[in-house]
Short mmCIF file of C-alpha atoms in Angstrom, two decimals:
data_model
loop_
_atom_site.label_atom_id
_atom_site.label_comp_id
_atom_site.label_asym_id
_atom_site.label_seq_id
_atom_site.Cartn_x
_atom_site.Cartn_y
_atom_site.Cartn_z
CA MET G 1 95.48 97.17 114.61
CA ALA G 2 95.45 100.98 114.95
CA ASP G 3 99.07 100.98 115.97
CA THR G 4 100.00 98.86 112.86
CA ALA G 5 98.02 101.21 110.62
CA LEU G 6 99.86 104.17 111.92
CA ILE G 7 103.17 102.59 111.44
CA ALA G 8 102.19 101.58 107.91
CA LEU G 9 101.12 105.22 107.38
CA LEU G 10 104.41 106.50 108.67
CA LEU G 11 106.52 103.97 106.54
CA GLY G 12 104.41 104.96 103.47
CA VAL G 13 105.30 108.58 103.96
CA LEU G 14 109.02 107.59 104.57
CA GLU G 15 109.00 105.60 101.34
CA GLY G 16 107.54 108.61 99.17
CA LEU G 17 110.21 110.84 100.66
CA THR G 18 113.04 108.66 100.04
CA GLU G 19 112.30 106.49 96.88
CA PHE G 20 113.70 108.97 94.27
CA ILE G 21 116.51 110.57 96.31
CA PRO G 22 119.78 108.62 96.49
CA VAL G 23 119.36 107.60 100.13
CA SER G 24 117.92 103.94 99.91
CA SER G 25 114.29 103.97 100.50
CA THR G 26 114.30 100.19 101.21
CA GLY G 27 117.18 100.58 103.77
CA HIS G 28 115.40 103.41 105.44
CA LEU G 29 112.04 101.27 105.54
CA LEU G 30 113.82 98.05 106.88
CA LEU G 31 115.69 100.07 109.58
CA ALA G 32 112.60 102.16 110.64
CA GLY G 33 110.55 98.75 110.58
CA HIS G 34 113.25 97.18 112.77
CA PHE G 35 113.43 99.95 115.37
CA LEU G 36 109.50 100.26 115.39
CA GLY G 37 109.00 96.57 115.84
CA PHE G 38 107.02 96.23 112.44
CA ASP G 39 107.42 92.77 110.93
CA ALA G 40 105.75 92.64 107.49
CA ALA G 41 104.69 89.26 106.10
CA GLY G 42 107.38 88.06 103.78
CA LYS G 43 108.95 91.57 104.01
CA THR G 44 106.57 92.30 101.03
CA PHE G 45 105.26 95.50 102.53
CA GLU G 46 108.64 97.28 101.90
CA VAL G 47 108.71 96.25 98.37
CA VAL G 48 104.96 96.69 97.17
CA ILE G 49 104.44 100.11 98.67
CA GLN G 50 107.26 101.35 96.37
CA LEU G 51 104.65 100.96 93.52
CA GLY G 52 102.85 103.87 95.07
CA ALA G 53 105.83 105.97 94.56
CA ILE G 54 106.24 104.73 91.06
CA LEU G 55 102.56 105.60 90.25
CA ALA G 56 103.28 109.13 91.29
CA LEU G 57 106.21 109.16 88.87
CA LEU G 58 103.92 107.92 86.09
CA VAL G 59 101.49 110.82 86.83
CA VAL G 60 104.21 113.47 86.75
CA TYR G 61 105.78 112.17 83.55
CA ALA G 62 102.58 110.87 81.83
CA GLN G 63 102.63 113.53 79.09
CA ARG G 64 106.40 113.04 78.36
CA LEU G 65 105.96 109.26 78.27
CA TRP G 66 103.01 109.61 75.96
CA ALA G 67 105.00 111.71 73.56
CA VAL G 68 107.92 109.24 73.42
CA PHE G 69 105.61 106.14 72.81
CA THR G 70 103.47 107.91 70.20
CA ALA G 71 106.62 109.14 68.44
CA ALA G 72 108.42 105.86 68.43
CA PRO G 73 106.96 104.42 65.31
CA HIS G 74 108.51 107.27 63.24
CA ASP G 75 111.29 108.73 65.41
CA PRO G 76 114.53 106.93 65.82
CA ALA G 77 115.48 108.99 68.85
CA ALA G 78 112.23 107.95 70.68
CA ARG G 79 112.96 104.39 69.77
CA ARG G 80 116.63 104.64 71.13
CA PHE G 81 115.43 105.95 74.31
CA ILE G 82 112.96 103.17 74.90
CA ALA G 83 115.64 100.71 74.00
CA SER G 84 118.19 102.42 76.46
CA VAL G 85 115.74 101.96 79.24
CA ILE G 86 115.06 98.29 78.43
CA VAL G 87 118.83 97.63 78.10
CA ALA G 88 119.49 99.32 81.43
CA PHE G 89 116.60 97.33 83.09
CA LEU G 90 117.62 93.81 82.03
CA PRO G 91 120.66 93.13 84.31
CA ALA G 92 118.76 93.92 87.38
CA ALA G 93 115.79 91.98 86.08
CA VAL G 94 117.92 88.85 85.68
CA LEU G 95 119.87 89.16 88.74
CA GLY G 96 116.83 90.01 90.95
CA VAL G 97 115.09 86.76 90.02
CA LEU G 98 118.30 84.71 90.53
CA LEU G 99 119.12 86.30 94.01
CA HIS G 100 115.44 86.80 95.25
CA ASP G 101 115.69 84.33 98.11
CA ILE G 102 119.19 85.48 99.33
CA ILE G 103 118.10 89.21 99.09
CA LYS G 104 114.84 88.66 101.22
CA THR G 105 116.01 86.22 103.71
CA VAL G 106 119.68 87.40 104.20
CA PHE G 107 120.05 91.07 103.08
CA PHE G 108 116.68 92.28 104.27
CA GLU G 109 117.24 90.55 107.70
CA THR G 110 120.63 92.06 108.50
CA PRO G 111 120.18 95.64 109.80
CA LEU G 112 123.97 96.05 110.45
CA LEU G 113 124.57 95.42 106.72
CA ILE G 114 121.87 98.00 105.85
CA ALA G 115 123.21 100.76 108.13
CA SER G 116 126.82 100.13 106.94
CA MET G 117 125.76 100.36 103.25
CA LEU G 118 124.10 103.67 104.03
CA VAL G 119 127.30 105.11 105.44
CA ILE G 120 129.43 103.69 102.74
CA GLY G 121 127.07 104.84 100.02
CA GLY G 122 127.11 108.32 101.54
CA VAL G 123 130.80 108.68 101.47
CA ILE G 124 130.83 107.27 97.79
CA LEU G 125 128.10 109.76 96.82
CA ILE G 126 129.88 112.73 98.14
CA PHE G 127 133.33 111.69 96.67
CA PHE G 128 132.23 110.59 93.27
CA GLU G 129 130.07 113.69 92.57
CA ARG G 130 133.27 115.78 93.07
CA LEU G 131 135.09 113.47 90.73
CA ALA G 132 132.58 113.45 88.00
CA PRO G 133 133.73 114.59 84.69
CA GLU G 134 132.21 117.52 82.70
CA PRO G 135 128.73 116.39 81.46
CA THR G 136 128.50 115.48 77.83
CA VAL G 137 124.88 114.21 77.97
CA ASP G 138 122.30 116.80 78.98
CA SER G 139 119.09 114.79 78.46
CA ALA G 140 117.83 111.56 79.76
CA GLU G 141 116.46 110.59 76.35
CA ALA G 142 119.91 111.11 74.74
CA LEU G 143 121.79 108.51 76.86
CA PRO G 144 123.69 106.28 74.39
CA ILE G 145 122.85 102.38 74.65
CA ARG G 146 126.29 101.53 75.95
CA LYS G 147 126.13 104.05 78.72
CA ALA G 148 122.60 102.92 79.61
CA LEU G 149 123.87 99.38 80.02
CA ALA G 150 126.65 100.53 82.15
CA VAL G 151 124.11 102.42 84.29
CA GLY G 152 122.08 99.26 84.45
CA LEU G 153 124.91 97.24 85.78
CA CYS G 154 125.39 99.91 88.52
CA GLN G 155 121.83 99.45 89.39
CA CYS G 156 122.47 95.81 90.20
CA LEU G 157 124.49 97.04 93.29
CA ALA G 158 121.22 98.02 94.89
CA MET G 159 120.23 94.43 95.45
CA VAL G 160 121.81 95.11 98.83
CA PRO G 161 119.47 97.28 100.74
CA GLY G 162 121.12 100.42 101.88
CA VAL G 163 123.06 100.87 98.65
CA SER G 164 120.11 102.72 96.96
CA ARG G 165 118.91 102.02 93.41
CA SER G 166 118.75 105.76 92.51
CA GLY G 167 122.01 106.38 94.16
CA ALA G 168 123.99 103.57 92.21
CA THR G 169 122.40 104.60 88.88
CA ILE G 170 123.00 108.37 89.58
CA VAL G 171 126.61 107.93 90.55
CA GLY G 172 127.09 105.64 87.58
CA ALA G 173 125.50 108.20 85.17
CA LEU G 174 127.47 111.08 86.69
CA MET G 175 130.79 109.19 86.14
CA LEU G 176 129.89 108.54 82.53
CA GLY G 177 129.46 112.24 81.80
CA VAL G 178 125.75 112.67 82.34
CA SER G 179 124.48 115.93 83.80
CA LYS G 180 122.94 115.95 87.25
CA ARG G 181 119.46 116.69 86.15
CA ALA G 182 119.61 114.01 83.32
CA ALA G 183 121.16 111.38 85.73
CA ALA G 184 118.15 111.88 88.06
CA GLU G 185 115.80 111.82 85.24
CA PHE G 186 117.12 108.62 83.60
CA SER G 187 117.12 107.06 87.14
CA PHE G 188 113.32 107.98 87.29
CA PHE G 189 112.53 106.34 84.00
CA LEU G 190 114.63 103.27 84.81
CA SER G 191 112.82 102.86 88.13
CA MET G 192 109.46 102.28 86.36
CA PRO G 193 110.20 98.93 84.77
CA THR G 194 112.54 97.94 87.62
CA MET G 195 110.20 98.47 90.42
CA ALA G 196 107.02 97.27 88.63
CA GLY G 197 108.90 94.03 87.74
CA ALA G 198 110.30 93.80 91.44
CA VAL G 199 106.80 94.20 92.86
CA ALA G 200 105.12 91.80 90.58
CA TYR G 201 107.74 89.06 91.14
CA ASP G 202 107.84 89.64 94.90
CA ILE G 203 103.90 89.32 95.14
CA TYR G 204 104.18 86.19 93.25
CA ALA G 205 107.12 84.60 95.09
CA THR G 206 105.59 85.41 98.66
CA ARG G 207 101.92 85.00 97.83
CA HIS G 208 101.45 82.40 100.29
CA GLU G 209 102.77 84.45 103.18
CA LEU G 210 100.33 87.35 102.63
CA ASP G 211 97.04 87.59 104.43
CA LEU G 212 94.15 90.17 104.62
CA SER G 213 95.84 92.25 107.47
CA ALA G 214 98.94 92.51 105.31
CA TRP G 215 97.01 93.80 102.39
CA GLY G 216 95.43 96.43 104.56
CA GLU G 217 98.81 97.62 105.77
CA ILE G 218 100.17 97.70 102.12
CA ALA G 219 97.10 99.78 101.01
CA ILE G 220 97.72 102.40 103.70
CA GLY G 221 101.49 102.53 102.82
CA PHE G 222 100.73 102.61 99.18
CA ALA G 223 98.51 105.54 99.31
CA ALA G 224 100.83 107.52 101.70
CA ALA G 225 103.82 106.74 99.42
CA PHE G 226 101.90 107.93 96.27
CA VAL G 227 100.92 111.35 97.81
CA THR G 228 104.31 112.01 99.30
CA ALA G 229 106.30 110.98 96.23
CA LEU G 230 104.14 113.27 94.02
CA LEU G 231 105.62 116.14 96.00
CA VAL G 232 109.19 114.94 96.16
CA VAL G 233 109.51 114.23 92.37
CA ARG G 234 108.34 117.76 91.47
CA TRP G 235 110.88 119.31 93.87
CA LEU G 236 113.92 117.07 93.40
CA LEU G 237 115.08 117.97 89.84
CA GLY G 238 115.23 121.69 90.55
CA PHE G 239 117.13 120.98 93.83
CA VAL G 240 119.85 118.68 92.31
CA SER G 241 120.41 121.07 89.27
CA ARG G 242 121.22 123.92 91.83
CA HIS G 243 122.89 122.11 94.63
CA GLY G 244 123.94 118.58 93.58
CA TYR G 245 123.81 115.40 95.70
CA ALA G 246 126.22 116.17 98.57
CA LEU G 247 123.25 116.77 101.04
CA PHE G 248 122.00 113.30 100.37
CA GLY G 249 125.43 111.82 101.07
CA TRP G 250 125.64 113.66 104.42
CA TRP G 251 122.08 112.43 105.29
CA ARG G 252 123.01 108.79 104.52
CA ILE G 253 126.08 109.01 106.74
CA ALA G 254 124.05 110.54 109.62
CA VAL G 255 121.18 107.97 109.41
CA GLY G 256 123.46 105.08 108.88
CA GLY G 257 125.73 106.21 111.66
CA LEU G 258 122.95 106.60 114.19
CA ALA G 259 121.44 103.26 113.17
CA LEU G 260 124.82 101.54 113.68
CA ILE G 261 125.10 103.02 117.18
CA LEU G 262 121.70 101.86 118.15
CA LEU G 263 122.24 98.37 116.72
CA LEU G 264 125.67 98.01 118.41
CA MET G 265 124.02 99.18 121.76
CA GLY G 266 121.78 96.14 121.61
CA PRO G 267 118.12 95.10 120.61
CA THR G 268 116.15 98.38 120.30
CA THR G 269 112.54 99.09 119.50
CA VAL G 270 110.60 102.42 119.79
#
């Protein structure tokens, strides 16, 4: 139990560190769990602890969200922003329900696929950041509805672990002329309904597979993810504004490449 609690703590910290950067937190969690011999009931641990990171995001953006929702009754710009997030959320919501069983029983159980997607996604992130046009949208709240829908369609690619939800939405936004900071912030706002919905549906779909010990692990991972994500969110926007996303692309390639080597060498646990 002590060893399991420690692993849950480490995975929670890993979740908080990686949820909002374009490296695929789910891919990192699944690969780390594979090599550490951590087998969560129904693979729900890896999904539910992401809610800890989302709670951290709500804390950081509470004042801004409150301003948007209180202004919505009389401010068309606030209503457009809320609508853009809803429109961007819908494609992944529909596809996530339709493909839930395949995602959990096939994609989540294929480490080679996850590691490969980390490498491929890293190359794409580096390549497309250099190709991105000059930004014409400098604020997450100003993203037009049609561009928001396109970003939402990009988010659907992250149904495959290793792709990265934030990575797919950020690359999509960059290619649509959104600035680096605004792309990251829109990805943040979009993650709130997306992850909340994913967690709620996953708990419902796997409710019969969970037990008291699983909830203990989830609680530890949730708390660790919350604290760590608070620090990362406050740091990330300033970093990408100054340095861009290339570092995260190289990180993906390094982690995915190492995982591929270990996987191809044979069954490995730490």
